[in-house]
Short mmCIF file of C-alpha atoms in Angstrom, two decimals:
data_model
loop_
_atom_site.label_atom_id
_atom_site.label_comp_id
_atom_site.label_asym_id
_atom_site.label_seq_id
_atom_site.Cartn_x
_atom_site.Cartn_y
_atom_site.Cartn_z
CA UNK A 22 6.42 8.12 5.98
CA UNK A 23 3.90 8.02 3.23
CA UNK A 24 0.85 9.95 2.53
CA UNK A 25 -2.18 7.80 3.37
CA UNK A 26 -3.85 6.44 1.01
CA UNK A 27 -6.16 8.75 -1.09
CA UNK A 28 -9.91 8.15 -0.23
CA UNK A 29 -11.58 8.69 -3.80
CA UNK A 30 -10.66 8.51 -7.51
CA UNK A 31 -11.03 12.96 -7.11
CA UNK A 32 -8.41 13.40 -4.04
CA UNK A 33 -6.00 10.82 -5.33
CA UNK A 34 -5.68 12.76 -8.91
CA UNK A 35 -5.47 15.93 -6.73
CA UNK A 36 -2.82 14.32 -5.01
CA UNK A 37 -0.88 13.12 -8.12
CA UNK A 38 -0.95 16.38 -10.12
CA UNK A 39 0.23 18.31 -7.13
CA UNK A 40 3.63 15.76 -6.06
CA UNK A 41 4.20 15.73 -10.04
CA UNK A 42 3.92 19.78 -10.12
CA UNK A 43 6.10 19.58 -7.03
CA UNK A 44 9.34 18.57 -9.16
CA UNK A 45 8.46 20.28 -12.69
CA UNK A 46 6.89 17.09 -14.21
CA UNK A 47 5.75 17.86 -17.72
CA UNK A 48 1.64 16.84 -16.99
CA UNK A 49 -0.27 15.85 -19.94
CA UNK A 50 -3.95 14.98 -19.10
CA UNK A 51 -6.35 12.71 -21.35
CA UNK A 52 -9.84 13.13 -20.66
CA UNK A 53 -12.07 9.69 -20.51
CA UNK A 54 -15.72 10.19 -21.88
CA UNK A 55 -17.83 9.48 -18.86
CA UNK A 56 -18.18 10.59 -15.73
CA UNK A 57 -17.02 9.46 -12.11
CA UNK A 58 -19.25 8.42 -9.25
CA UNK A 59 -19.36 12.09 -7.88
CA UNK A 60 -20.01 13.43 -11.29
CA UNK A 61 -16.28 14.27 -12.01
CA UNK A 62 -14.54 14.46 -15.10
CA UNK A 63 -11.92 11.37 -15.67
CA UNK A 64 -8.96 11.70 -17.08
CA UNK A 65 -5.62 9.31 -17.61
CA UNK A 66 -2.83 11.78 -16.43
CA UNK A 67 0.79 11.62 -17.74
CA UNK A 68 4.02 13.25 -15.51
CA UNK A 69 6.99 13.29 -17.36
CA UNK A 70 10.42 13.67 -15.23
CA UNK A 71 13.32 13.95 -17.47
CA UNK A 72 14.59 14.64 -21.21
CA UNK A 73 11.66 14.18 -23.70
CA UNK A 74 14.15 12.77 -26.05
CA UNK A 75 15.90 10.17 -23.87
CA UNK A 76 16.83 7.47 -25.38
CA UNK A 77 15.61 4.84 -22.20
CA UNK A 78 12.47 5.65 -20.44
CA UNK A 79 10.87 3.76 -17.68
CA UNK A 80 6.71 3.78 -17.42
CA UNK A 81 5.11 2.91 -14.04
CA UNK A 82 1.17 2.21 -14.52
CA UNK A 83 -1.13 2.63 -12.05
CA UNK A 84 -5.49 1.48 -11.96
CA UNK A 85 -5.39 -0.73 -14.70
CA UNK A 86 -7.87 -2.08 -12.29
CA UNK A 87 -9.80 0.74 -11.06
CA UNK A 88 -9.25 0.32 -7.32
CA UNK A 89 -6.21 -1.21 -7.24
CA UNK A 90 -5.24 1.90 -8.69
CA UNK A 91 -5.24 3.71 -4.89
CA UNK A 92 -1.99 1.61 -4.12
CA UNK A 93 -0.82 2.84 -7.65
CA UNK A 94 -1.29 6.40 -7.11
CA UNK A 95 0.40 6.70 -3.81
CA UNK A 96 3.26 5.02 -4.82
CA UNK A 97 3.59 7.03 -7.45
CA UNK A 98 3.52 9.91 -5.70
CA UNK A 99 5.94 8.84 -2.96
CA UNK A 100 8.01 8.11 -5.93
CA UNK A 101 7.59 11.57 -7.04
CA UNK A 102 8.05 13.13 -3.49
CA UNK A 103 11.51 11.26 -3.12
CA UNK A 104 12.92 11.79 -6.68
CA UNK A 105 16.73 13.64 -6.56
CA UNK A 106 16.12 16.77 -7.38
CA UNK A 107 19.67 17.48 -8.89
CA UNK A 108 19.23 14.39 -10.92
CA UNK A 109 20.39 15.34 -14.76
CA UNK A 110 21.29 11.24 -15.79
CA UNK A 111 19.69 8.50 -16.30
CA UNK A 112 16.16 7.47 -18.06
CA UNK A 113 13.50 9.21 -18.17
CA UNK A 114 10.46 8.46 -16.11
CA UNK A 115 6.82 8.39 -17.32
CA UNK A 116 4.15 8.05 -14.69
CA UNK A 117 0.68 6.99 -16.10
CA UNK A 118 -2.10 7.79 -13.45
CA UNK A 119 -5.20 5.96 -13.57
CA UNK A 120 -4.84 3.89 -16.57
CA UNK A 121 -8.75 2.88 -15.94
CA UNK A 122 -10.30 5.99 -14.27
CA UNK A 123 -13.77 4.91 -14.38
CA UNK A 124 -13.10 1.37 -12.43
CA UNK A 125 -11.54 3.99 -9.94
CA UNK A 126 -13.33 6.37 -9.14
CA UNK A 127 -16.32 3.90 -8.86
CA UNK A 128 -14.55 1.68 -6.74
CA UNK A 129 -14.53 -1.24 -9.28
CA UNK A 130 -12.04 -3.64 -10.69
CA UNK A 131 -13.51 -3.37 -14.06
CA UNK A 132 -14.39 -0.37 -16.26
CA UNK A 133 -17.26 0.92 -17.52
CA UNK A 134 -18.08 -1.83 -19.79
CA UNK A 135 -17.47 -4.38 -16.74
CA UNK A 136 -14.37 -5.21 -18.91
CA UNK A 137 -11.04 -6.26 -17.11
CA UNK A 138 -8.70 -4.58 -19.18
CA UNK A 139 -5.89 -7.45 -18.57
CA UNK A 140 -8.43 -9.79 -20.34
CA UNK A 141 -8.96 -6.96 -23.41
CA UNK A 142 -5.47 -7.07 -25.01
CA UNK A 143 -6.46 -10.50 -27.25
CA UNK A 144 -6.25 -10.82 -30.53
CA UNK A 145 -9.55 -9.41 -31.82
CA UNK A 146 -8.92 -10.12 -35.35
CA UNK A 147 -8.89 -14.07 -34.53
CA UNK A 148 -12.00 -15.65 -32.77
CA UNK A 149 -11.45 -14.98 -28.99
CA UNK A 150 -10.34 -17.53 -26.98
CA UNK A 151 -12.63 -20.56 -25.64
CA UNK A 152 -13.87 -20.65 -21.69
CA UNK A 153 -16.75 -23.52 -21.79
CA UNK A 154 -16.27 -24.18 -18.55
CA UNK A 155 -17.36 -20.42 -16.92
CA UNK A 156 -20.34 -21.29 -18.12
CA UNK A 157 -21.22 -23.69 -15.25
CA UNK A 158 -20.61 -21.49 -13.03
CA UNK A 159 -21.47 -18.48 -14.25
CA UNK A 160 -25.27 -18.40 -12.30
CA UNK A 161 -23.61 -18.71 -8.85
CA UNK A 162 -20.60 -16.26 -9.59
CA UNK A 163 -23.13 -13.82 -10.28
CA UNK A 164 -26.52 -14.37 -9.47
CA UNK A 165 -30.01 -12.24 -9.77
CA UNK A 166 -30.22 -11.05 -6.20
CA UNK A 167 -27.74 -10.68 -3.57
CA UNK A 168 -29.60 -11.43 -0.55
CA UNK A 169 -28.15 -13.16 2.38
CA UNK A 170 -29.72 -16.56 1.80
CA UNK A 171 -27.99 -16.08 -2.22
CA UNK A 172 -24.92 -15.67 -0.69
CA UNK A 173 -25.04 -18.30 1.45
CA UNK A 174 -26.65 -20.99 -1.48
CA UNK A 175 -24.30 -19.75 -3.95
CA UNK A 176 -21.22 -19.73 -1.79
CA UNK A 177 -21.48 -23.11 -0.55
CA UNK A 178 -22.55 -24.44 -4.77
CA UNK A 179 -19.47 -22.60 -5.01
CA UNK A 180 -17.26 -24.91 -2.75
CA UNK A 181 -18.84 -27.86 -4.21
CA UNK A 182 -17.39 -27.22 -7.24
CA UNK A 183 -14.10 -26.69 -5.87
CA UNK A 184 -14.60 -30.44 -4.74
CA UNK A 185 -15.00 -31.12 -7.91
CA UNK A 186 -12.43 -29.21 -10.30
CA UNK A 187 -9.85 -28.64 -7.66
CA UNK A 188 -8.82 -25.26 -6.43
CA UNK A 189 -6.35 -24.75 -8.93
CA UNK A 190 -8.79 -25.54 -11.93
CA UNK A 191 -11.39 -23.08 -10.20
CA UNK A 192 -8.75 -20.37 -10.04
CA UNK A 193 -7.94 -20.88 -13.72
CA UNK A 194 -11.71 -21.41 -14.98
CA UNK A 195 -13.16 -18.10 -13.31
CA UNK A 196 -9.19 -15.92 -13.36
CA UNK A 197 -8.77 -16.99 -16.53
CA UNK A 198 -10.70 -14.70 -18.94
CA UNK A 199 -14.09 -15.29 -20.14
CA UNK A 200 -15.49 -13.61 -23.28
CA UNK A 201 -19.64 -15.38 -22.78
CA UNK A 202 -20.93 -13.56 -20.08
CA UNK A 203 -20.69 -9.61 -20.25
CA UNK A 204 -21.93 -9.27 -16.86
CA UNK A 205 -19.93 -11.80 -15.49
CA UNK A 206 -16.99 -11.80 -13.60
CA UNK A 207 -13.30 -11.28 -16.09
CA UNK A 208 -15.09 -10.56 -18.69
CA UNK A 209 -12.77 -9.73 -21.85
CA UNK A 210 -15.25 -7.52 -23.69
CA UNK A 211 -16.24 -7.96 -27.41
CA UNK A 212 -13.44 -5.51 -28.20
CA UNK A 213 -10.75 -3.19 -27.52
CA UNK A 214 -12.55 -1.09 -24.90
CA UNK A 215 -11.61 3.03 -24.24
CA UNK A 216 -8.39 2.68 -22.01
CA UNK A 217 -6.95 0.14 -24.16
CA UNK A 218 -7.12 2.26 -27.64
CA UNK A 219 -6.05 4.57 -25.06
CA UNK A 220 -2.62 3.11 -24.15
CA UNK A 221 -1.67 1.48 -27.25
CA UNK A 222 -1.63 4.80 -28.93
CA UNK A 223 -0.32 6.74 -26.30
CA UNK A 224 2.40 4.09 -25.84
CA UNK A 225 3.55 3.71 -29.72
CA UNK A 226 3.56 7.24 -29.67
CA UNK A 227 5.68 7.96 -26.67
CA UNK A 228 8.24 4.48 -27.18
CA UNK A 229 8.34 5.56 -30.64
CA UNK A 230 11.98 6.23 -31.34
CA UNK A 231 12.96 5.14 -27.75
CA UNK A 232 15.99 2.56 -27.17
CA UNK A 233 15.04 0.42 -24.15
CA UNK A 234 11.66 1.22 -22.19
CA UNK A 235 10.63 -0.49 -18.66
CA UNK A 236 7.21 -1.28 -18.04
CA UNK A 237 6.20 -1.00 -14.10
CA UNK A 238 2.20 -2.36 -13.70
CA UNK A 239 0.87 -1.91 -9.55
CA UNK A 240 -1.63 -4.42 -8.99
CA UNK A 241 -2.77 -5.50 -5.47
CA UNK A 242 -5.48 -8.48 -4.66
CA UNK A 243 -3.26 -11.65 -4.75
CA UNK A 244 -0.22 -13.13 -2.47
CA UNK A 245 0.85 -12.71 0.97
CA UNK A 246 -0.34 -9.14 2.70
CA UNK A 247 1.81 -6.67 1.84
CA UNK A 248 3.96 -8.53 -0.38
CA UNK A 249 4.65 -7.55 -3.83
CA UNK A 250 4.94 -10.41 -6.11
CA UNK A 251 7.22 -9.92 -9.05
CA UNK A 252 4.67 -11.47 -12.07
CA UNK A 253 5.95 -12.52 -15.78
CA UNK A 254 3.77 -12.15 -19.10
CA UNK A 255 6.96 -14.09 -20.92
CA UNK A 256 7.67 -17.13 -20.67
CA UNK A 257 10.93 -18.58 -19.67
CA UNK A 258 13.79 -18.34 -22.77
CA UNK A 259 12.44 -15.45 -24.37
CA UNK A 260 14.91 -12.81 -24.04
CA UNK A 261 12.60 -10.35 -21.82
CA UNK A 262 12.00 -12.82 -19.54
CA UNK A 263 15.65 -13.52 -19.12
CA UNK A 264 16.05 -9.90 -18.72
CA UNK A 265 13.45 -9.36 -16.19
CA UNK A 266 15.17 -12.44 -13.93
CA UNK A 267 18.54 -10.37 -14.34
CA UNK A 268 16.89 -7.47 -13.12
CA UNK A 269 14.68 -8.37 -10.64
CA UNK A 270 15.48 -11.81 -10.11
CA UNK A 271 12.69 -13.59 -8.41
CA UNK A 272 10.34 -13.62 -11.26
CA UNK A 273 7.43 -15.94 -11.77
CA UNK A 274 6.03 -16.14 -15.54
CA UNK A 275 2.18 -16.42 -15.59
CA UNK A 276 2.59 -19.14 -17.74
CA UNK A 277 4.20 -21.73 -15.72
CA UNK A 278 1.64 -22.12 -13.74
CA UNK A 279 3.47 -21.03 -10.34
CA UNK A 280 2.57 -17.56 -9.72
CA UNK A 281 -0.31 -16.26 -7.19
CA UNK A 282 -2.09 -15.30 -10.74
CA UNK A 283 -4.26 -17.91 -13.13
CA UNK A 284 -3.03 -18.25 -16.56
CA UNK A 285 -4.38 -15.06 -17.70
CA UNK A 286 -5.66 -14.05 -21.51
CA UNK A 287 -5.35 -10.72 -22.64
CA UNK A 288 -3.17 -8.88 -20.64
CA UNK A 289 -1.90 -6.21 -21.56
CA UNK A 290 2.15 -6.22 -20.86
CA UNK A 291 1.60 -9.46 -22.85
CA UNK A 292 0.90 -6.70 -25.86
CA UNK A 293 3.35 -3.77 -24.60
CA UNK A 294 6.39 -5.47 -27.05
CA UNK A 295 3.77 -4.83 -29.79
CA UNK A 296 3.10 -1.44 -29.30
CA UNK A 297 6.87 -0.12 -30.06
CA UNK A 298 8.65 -2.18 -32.23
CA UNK A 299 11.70 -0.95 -32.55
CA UNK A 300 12.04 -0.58 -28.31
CA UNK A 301 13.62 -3.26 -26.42
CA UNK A 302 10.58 -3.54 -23.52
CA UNK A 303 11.11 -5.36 -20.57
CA UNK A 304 8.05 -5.19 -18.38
CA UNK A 305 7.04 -6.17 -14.88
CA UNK A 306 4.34 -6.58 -12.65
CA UNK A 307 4.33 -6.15 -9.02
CA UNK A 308 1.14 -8.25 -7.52
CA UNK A 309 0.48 -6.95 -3.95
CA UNK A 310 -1.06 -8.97 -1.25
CA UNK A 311 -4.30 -7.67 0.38
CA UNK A 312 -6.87 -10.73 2.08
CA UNK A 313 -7.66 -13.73 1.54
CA UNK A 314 -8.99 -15.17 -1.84
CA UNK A 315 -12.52 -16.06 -1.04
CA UNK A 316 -13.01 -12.52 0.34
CA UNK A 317 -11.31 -11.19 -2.83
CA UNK A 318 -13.99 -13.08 -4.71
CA UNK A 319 -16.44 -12.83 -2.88
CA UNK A 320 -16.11 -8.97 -3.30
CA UNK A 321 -15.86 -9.20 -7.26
CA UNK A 322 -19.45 -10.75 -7.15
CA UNK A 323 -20.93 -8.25 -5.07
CA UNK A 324 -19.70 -5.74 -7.21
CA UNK A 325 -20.94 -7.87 -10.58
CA UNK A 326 -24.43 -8.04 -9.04
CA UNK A 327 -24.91 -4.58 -8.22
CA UNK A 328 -23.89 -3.55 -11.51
CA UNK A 329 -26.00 -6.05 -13.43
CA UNK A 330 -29.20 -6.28 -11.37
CA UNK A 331 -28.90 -3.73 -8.74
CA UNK A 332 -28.09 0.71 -8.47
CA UNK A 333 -24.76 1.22 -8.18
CA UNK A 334 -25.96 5.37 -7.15
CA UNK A 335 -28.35 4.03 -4.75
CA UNK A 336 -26.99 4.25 -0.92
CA UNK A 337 -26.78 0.94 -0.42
CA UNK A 338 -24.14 0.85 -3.03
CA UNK A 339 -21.26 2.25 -1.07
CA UNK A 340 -21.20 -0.52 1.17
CA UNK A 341 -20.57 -2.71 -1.97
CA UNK A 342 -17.70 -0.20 -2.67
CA UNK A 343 -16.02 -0.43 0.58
CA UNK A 344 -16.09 -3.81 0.30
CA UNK A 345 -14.51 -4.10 -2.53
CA UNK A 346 -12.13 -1.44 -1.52
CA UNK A 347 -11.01 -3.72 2.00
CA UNK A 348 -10.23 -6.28 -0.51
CA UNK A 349 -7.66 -4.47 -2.80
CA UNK A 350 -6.51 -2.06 -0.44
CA UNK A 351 -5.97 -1.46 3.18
CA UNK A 352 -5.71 1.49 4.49
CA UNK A 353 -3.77 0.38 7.51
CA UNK A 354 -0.54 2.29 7.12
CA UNK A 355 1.57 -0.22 8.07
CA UNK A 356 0.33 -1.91 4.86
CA UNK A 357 1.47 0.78 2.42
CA UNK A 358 4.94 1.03 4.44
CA UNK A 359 5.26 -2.67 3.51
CA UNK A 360 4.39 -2.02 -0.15
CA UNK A 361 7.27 0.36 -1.00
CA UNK A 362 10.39 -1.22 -0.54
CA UNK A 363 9.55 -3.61 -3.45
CA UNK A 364 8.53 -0.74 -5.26
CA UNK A 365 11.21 0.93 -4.71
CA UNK A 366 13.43 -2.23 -4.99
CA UNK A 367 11.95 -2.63 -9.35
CA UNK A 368 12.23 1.10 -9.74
CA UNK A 369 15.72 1.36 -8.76
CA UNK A 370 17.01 -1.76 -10.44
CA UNK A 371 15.26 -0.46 -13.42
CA UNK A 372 17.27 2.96 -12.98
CA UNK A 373 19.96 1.23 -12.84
CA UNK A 374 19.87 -1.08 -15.67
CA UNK A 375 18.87 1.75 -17.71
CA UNK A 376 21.70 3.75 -16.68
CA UNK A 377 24.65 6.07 -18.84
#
């Protein structure tokens, strides 16, 4: 059985440190400038399970979106709590805990900047990429006020445009990546924000010198409930994504326009070969199912609101955080007992492939 899931960013890091004490992880913390909705410090944490010199190590990521990051953490931790404790062989593992700490702890999807850090990881020396289209719908995404009768008006202007884009354009134009409207919703951010200076150094330091490395990112929000969707950032013929299909075999690239994802701009495992050079990467994301879309959505732009026109430490704000929390998690335990067996499923073909 697994540990329920952790009810704030504090008890799940609590959690964490105490499963990766529990088998003499090596625990490295990095401590994020700001502070957490209960005034806590924030910190990335690191546990380390094997050699520090191995030549294959395999990195499982959790909260690159804040909230998502409560499936993360528990998984991590069950992964943790089941490790063989006689192991000697095999790669070493390197859990990152709360890759965005601030999005966690205050129950967001973004971080502090309202950034998505899998739109962040562009090219920022070249002129970021082009999203006219957000544009037109950028006042009902995220409008002034967030009163009932907004809602309702903006919802339904909302499925009008569906009408007229299709659903699959409408996924793309607002899942895409927009770099226009900072309080908007996927927002890229005018630069590379805290977390992702963050794991771009800690990650060409670490992979530095490293063989082969395995990427594991826990996302939740899109597919079937309780399903983990095995997501691509290669496209087919290039050599990791032939690797990840011999791994893990049914993998959907973002770019072929098939997955539960929009073609997405700037994320980050699209960047992870970049970070190490000399390491043969081979990355994965596992997209779990939670709800519906519209109530995904629909979630995302109370969220945008309150941080762009409303208090997000005024009471009323934690109803806008369990909202958003029902959409990327559930805390039904039958939920997380579906989530693992994929998990475990990528992590042990990884193990394997990784081998003596």
């Amino acid at each position: 059985m697994i540990e329920p899931l952790s009810r704030s960013y504090v008890d799940a890091r609590a959690a964490f440190l105490e499963a990766a004490a529990a088998v003499g992880a090596r625990l490295t913390a990095h401590p994020h400038p700001l502070r957490g909705v209960q005034g806590e410090e924030l910190f990335v944490d690191v546990a380390e399970v094997g050699p520090a010199d191995a030549d294959d190590v395999i990195v499982v990521v959790s909260g690159t979106h804040g909230v998502e990051g409560y499936l993360g953490s528990a998984l991590q931790r069950h992964h943790l709590a089941t490790l063989d404790p006689d192991r000697t062989t095999g790669p070493t593992l390197v859990f990152v805990h709360a890759l965005n700490p601030y999005g966690m702890s205050w129950v967001r999807r973004v971080n502090e900047d309202n950034v998505d850090l899998n739109r962040n990881f562009v090219d920022w020396s070249q002129p970021v990429p082009a999203n006219t289209e957000y544009a037109q719908l950028a006042d009902l995404l995220v409008p002034s006020s967030w009163t009932a009768q907004d809602q309702e008006r903006t919802l339904l202007a909302l499925m009008g445009a569906v009408q007229e884009f299709g659903m699959d354009r409408m996924q793309q134009i607002i899942q895409g990546g927009q770099f226009d409207h900072p309080t908007g919703v996927f927002y890229g951010g005018t630069g590379p924000t805290w977390s992702h200076r963050w794991l771009r150094d800690f990650a060409s330091r670490r992979l530095a010198g490293v063989r082969r490395a395995a990427i594991i990112d826990l996302h939740t929000g899109l597919g079937p409930w309780g399903h983990g969707s095995l997501l691509s950032s290669n496209r087919p013929g290039e050599a990791a994504h032939d690797r990840q299909v011999a791994w893990w075999h049914d993998v959907t690239s973002l770019d072929d326009g098939e997955s539960v994802s929009a073609v997405v701009t700037g994320d980050w495992l699209a960047a992870a070969e970049g970070f190490a050079p000399g390491t043969e990467i081979t990355c994965i994301c596992i997209e779990y199912g939670t709800v519906d879309a519209i109530t995904v959505l629909q979630s995302l732009r109370a969220d945008a609101v309150l941080h762009a026109h409303g208090d997000p430490t005024a009471p009323e704000a934690v109803a806008v955080r369990d909202q958003v929390r029902a959409a990327f998690v559930d805390d039904d335990p039958a939920w997380l007992e579906a989530c693992w067996p994929r998990y475990q499923f990528v992590a042990t073909a990884a193990l394997e492939r990784l081998g003596p």
